[in-house]
Short mmCIF file of C-alpha atoms in Angstrom, two decimals:
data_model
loop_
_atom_site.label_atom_id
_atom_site.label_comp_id
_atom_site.label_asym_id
_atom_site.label_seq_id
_atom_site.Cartn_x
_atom_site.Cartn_y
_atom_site.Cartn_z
CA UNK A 1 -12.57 56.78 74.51
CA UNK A 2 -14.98 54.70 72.09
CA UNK A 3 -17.19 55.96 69.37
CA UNK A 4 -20.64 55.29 69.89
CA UNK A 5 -21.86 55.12 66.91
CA UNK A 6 -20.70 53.41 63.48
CA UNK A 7 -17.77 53.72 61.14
CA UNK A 8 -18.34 55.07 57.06
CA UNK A 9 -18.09 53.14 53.81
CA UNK A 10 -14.11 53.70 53.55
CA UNK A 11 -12.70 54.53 56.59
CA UNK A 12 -10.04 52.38 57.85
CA UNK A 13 -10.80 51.01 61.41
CA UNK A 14 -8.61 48.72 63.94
CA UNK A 15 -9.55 45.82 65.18
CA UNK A 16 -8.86 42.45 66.77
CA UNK A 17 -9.63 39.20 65.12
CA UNK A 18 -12.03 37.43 68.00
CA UNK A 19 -13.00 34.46 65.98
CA UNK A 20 -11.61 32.79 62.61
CA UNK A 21 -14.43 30.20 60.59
CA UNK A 22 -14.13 28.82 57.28
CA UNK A 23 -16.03 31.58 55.86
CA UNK A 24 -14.39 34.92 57.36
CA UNK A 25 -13.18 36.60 60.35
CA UNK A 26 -14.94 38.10 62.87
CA UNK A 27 -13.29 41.36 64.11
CA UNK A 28 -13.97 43.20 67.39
CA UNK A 29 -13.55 47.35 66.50
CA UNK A 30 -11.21 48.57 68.82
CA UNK A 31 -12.39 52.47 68.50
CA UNK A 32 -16.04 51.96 68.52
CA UNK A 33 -18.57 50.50 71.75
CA UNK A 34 -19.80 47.23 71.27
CA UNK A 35 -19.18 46.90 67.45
CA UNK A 36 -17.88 43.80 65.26
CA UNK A 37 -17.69 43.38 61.73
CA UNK A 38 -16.97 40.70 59.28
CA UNK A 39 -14.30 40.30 57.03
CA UNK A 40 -14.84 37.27 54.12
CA UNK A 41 -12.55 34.92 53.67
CA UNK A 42 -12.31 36.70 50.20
CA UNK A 43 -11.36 40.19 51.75
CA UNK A 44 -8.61 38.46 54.28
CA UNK A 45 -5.70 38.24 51.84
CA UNK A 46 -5.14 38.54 47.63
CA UNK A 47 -5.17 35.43 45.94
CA UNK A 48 -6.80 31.27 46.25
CA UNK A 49 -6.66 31.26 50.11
CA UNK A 50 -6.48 27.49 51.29
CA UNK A 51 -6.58 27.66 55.14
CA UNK A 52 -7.35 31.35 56.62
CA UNK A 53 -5.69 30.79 59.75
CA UNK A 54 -2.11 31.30 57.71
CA UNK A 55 -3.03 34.71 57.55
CA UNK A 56 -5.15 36.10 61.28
CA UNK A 57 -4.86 34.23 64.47
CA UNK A 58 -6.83 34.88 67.60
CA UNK A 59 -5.83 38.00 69.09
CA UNK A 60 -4.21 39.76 66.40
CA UNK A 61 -5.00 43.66 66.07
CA UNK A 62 -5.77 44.19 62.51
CA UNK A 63 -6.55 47.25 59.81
CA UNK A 64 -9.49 47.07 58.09
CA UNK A 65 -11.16 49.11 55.67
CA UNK A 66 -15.10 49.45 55.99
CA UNK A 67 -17.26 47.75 52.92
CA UNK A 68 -20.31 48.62 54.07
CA UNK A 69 -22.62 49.37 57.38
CA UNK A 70 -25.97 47.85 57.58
CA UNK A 71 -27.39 49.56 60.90
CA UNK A 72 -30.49 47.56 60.71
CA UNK A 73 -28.86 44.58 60.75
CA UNK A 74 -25.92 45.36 63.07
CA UNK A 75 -23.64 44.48 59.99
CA UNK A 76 -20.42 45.78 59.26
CA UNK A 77 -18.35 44.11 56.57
CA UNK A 78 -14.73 44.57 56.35
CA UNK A 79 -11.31 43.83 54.45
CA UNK A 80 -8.16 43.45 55.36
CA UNK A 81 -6.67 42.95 51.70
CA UNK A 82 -7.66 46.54 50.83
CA UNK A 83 -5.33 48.35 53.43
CA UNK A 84 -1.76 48.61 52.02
CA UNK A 85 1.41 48.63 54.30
CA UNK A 86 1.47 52.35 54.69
CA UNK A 87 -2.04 52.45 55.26
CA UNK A 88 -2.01 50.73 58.30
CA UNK A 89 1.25 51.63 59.47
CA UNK A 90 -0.12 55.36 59.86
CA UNK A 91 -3.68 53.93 60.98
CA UNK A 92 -2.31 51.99 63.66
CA UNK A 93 -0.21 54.87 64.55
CA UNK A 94 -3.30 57.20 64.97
CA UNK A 95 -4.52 54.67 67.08
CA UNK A 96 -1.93 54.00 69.68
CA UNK A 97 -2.00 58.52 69.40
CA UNK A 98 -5.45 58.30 70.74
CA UNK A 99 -4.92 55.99 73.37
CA UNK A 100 -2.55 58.09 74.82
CA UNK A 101 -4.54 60.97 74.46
CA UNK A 102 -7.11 59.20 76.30
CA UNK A 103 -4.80 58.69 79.43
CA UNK A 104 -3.65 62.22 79.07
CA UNK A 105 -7.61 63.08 80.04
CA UNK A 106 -7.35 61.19 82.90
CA UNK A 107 -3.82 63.25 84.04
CA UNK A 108 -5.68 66.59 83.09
CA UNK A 109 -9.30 65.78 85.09
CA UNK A 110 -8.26 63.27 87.31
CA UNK A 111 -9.72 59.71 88.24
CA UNK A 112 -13.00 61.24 89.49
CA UNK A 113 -13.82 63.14 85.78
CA UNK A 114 -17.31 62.68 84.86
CA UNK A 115 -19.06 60.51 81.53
CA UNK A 116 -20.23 63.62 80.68
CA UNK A 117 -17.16 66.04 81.17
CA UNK A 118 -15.54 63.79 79.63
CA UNK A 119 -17.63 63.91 76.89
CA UNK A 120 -17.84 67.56 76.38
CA UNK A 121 -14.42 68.19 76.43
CA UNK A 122 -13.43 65.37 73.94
CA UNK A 123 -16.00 66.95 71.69
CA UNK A 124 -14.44 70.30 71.97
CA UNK A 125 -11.26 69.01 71.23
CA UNK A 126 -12.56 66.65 68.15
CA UNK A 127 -14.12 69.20 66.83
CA UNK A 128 -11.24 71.61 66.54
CA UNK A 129 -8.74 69.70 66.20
CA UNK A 130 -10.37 66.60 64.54
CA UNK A 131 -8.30 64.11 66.89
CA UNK A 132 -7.81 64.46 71.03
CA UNK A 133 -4.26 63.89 70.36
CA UNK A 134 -3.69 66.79 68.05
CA UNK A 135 -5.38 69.18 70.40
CA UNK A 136 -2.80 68.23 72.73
CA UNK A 137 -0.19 68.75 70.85
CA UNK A 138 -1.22 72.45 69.80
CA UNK A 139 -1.82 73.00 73.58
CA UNK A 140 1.25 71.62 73.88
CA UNK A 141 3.16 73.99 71.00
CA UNK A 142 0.83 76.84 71.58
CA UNK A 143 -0.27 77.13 75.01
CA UNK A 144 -3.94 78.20 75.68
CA UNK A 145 -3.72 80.08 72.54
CA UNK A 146 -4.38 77.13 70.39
CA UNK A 147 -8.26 76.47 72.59
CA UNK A 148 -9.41 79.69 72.25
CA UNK A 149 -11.60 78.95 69.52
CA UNK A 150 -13.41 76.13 71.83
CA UNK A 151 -15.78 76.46 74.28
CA UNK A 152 -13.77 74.89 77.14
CA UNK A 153 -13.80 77.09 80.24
CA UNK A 154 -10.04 78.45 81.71
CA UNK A 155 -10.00 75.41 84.37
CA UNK A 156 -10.01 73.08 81.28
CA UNK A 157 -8.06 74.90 79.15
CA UNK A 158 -5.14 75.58 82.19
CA UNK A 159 -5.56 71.53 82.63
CA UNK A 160 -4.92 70.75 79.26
CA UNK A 161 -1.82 73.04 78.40
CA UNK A 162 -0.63 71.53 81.73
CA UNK A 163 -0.96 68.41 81.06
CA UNK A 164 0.47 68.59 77.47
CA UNK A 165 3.38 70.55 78.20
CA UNK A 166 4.14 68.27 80.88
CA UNK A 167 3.64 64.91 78.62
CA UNK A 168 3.71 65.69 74.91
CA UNK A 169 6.24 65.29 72.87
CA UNK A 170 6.41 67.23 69.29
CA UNK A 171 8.86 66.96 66.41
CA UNK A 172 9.73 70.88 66.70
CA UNK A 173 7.68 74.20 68.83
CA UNK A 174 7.83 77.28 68.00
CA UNK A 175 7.21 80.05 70.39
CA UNK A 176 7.69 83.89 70.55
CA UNK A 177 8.07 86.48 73.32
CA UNK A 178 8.77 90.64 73.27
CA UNK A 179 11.78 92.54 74.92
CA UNK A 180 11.40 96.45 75.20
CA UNK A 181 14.47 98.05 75.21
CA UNK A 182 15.31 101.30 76.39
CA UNK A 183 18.43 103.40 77.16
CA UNK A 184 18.68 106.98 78.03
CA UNK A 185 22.21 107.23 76.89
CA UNK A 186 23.20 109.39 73.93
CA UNK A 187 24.80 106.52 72.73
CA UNK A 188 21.32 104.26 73.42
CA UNK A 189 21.03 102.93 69.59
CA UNK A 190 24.30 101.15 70.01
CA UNK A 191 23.52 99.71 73.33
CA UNK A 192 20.12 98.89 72.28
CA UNK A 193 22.00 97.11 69.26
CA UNK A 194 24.60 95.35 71.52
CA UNK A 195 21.44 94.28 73.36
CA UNK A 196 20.10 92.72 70.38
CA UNK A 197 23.29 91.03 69.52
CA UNK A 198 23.86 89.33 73.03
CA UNK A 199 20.23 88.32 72.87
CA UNK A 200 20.80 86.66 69.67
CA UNK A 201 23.47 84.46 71.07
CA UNK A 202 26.59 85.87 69.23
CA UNK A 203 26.78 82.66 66.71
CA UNK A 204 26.83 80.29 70.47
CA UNK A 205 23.02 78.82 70.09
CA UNK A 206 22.84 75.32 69.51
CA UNK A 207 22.73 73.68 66.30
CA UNK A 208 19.01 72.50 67.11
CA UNK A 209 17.39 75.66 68.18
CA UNK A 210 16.54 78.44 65.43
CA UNK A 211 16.49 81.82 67.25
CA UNK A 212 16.07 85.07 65.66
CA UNK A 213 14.71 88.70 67.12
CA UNK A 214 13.30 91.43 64.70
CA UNK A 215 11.87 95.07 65.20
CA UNK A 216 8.62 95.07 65.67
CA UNK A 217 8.01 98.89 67.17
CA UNK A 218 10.33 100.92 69.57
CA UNK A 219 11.22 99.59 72.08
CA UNK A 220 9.87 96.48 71.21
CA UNK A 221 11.74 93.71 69.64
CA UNK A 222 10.06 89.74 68.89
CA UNK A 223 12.25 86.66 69.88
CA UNK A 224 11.09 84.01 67.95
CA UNK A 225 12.53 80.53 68.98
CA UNK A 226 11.76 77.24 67.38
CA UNK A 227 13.23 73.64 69.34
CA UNK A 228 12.78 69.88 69.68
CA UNK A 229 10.65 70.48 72.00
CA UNK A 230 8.58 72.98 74.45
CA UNK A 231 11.15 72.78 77.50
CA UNK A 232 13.95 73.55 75.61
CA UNK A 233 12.25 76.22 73.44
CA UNK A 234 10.92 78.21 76.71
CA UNK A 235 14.77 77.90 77.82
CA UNK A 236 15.78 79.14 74.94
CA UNK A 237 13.55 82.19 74.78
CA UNK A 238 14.07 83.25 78.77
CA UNK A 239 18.34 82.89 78.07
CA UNK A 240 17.90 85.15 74.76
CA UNK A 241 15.35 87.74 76.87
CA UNK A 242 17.82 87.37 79.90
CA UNK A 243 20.80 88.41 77.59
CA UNK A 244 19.69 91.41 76.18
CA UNK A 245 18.59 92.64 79.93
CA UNK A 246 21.70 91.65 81.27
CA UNK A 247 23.74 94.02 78.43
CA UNK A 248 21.63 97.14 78.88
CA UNK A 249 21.29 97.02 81.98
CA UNK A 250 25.14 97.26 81.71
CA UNK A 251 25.00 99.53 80.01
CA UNK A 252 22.21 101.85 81.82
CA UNK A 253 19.42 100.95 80.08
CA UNK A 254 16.54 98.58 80.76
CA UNK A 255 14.76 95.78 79.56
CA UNK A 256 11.52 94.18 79.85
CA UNK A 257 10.32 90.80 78.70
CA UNK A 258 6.99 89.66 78.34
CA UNK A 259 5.07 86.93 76.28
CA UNK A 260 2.51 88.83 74.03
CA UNK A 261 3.11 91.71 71.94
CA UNK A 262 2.15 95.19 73.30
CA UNK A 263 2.59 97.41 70.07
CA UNK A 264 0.03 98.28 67.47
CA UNK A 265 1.61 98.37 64.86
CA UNK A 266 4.56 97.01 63.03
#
């Protein structure tokens, strides 16, 4: 996806150098439609510069921070000295985010997706999220929970939890499901606690995965599970749920797990 418009005084944009002359660089913008901007041999690099082709060659994908936009004059002037290290370390980053987020569309809507489906979903997603590769990765983390607040129908939504679950990959997710417990037993508060126990893992959960389970309302109890990633975390949650059934059930009780809380109150 390309912007269609133009960058701001300030923003930070990538780019590839197209064409090096004694006086600048020209610079083809990698994120927006048919738009090049200048950099000045003065903005290229700090310092007396003697031949500007010891510091850009053809080719080379740059970060530049925007000088100034003249729309009249289909002039965009750029530096390159005026992006630090860290700077375009994370812009380039953001970049190569987006890209994939772009083929990530494609998985979601298939080959045949429309200009203008495109469109409309991107903008949901931009708008919300501020980047298409964020709103991924909160589909990703949070399932259609995290798109409710957009306008995308369930089709899009169920496409783009798919596709990010399937495809995304986040530092840590943290997810949360409900158990009720019940036991008719006159000893049912220590089964229901021996429940809780086994679904806790008795001290055998791996070091990466942070599980814990707290009263919410009888019989309901939240399993809260956060993991390297969404796979794992799910795994985690259904072998803590599938514990605690497995003990009262032992013990003539029952259990039933489900994803959203059903109590009122806490």
């Amino acid at each position: 996806m390309k912007y269609t418009g133009w960058p701001d005084p300030g923003d930070l944009v990538v780019g590839k150098v197209d064409e090096i002359t004694d006086f600048g660089v020209f610079v083809d913008l990698e994120e927006y439609e048919d738009r090049r901007g200048l950099v000045h041999v003065s903005e290229v690099a700090s310092g007396w510069i003697k031949n500007i082709r010891d510091h850009v060659t053809p080719g080379e994908l740059v970060v530049c921070k925007v000088l100034d936009v003249n729309e009249s004059s289909q002039q965009i002037d750029l530096s390159i000295k005026d992006v630090n290290e860290h700077q375009r370390s994370d812009k380039v980053q953001e970049w190569k985010n987006e890209q994939k987020a772009d083929k990530w569309m494609t998985l979601a809507f298939g080959e045949e997706m429309t200009d203008e489906q495109y469109i409309a979903v991107a903008n949901e997603l931009l708008g919300e999220f501020g980047s298409l590769y964020d709103g991924f990765e909160q589909a990703a983390i949070h399932g259609a929970e995290a798109l409710s607040e957009t306008d995308l129908d369930d089709e899009e939504v169920s496409a783009i939890v798919e596709t990010a679950r399937e495809n995304v990959s986040v530092p840590y997710v943290n997810i949360t499901g409900y158990v009720h417990l019940r036991s008719p037993s006159p000893d049912g508060v220590d089964d229901v606690k021996a429940a809780l126990e086994a679904a806790e893992g008795n001290g055998e959960i791996p070091e990466e995965i942070e599980l814990s389970v707290s009263y919410v309302g009888a019989p309901e109890y939240r399993i809260k599970v956060r993991a390297p990633s969404y796979k794992v975390a799910e795994s985690a949650l259904e072998a803590s749920a599938d514990r605690a059934r497995a003990t009262i059930e032992e013990r003539g009780g029952s259990a039933v797990f489900h994803r959203e809380r059903q109590t009122e109150d806490e």
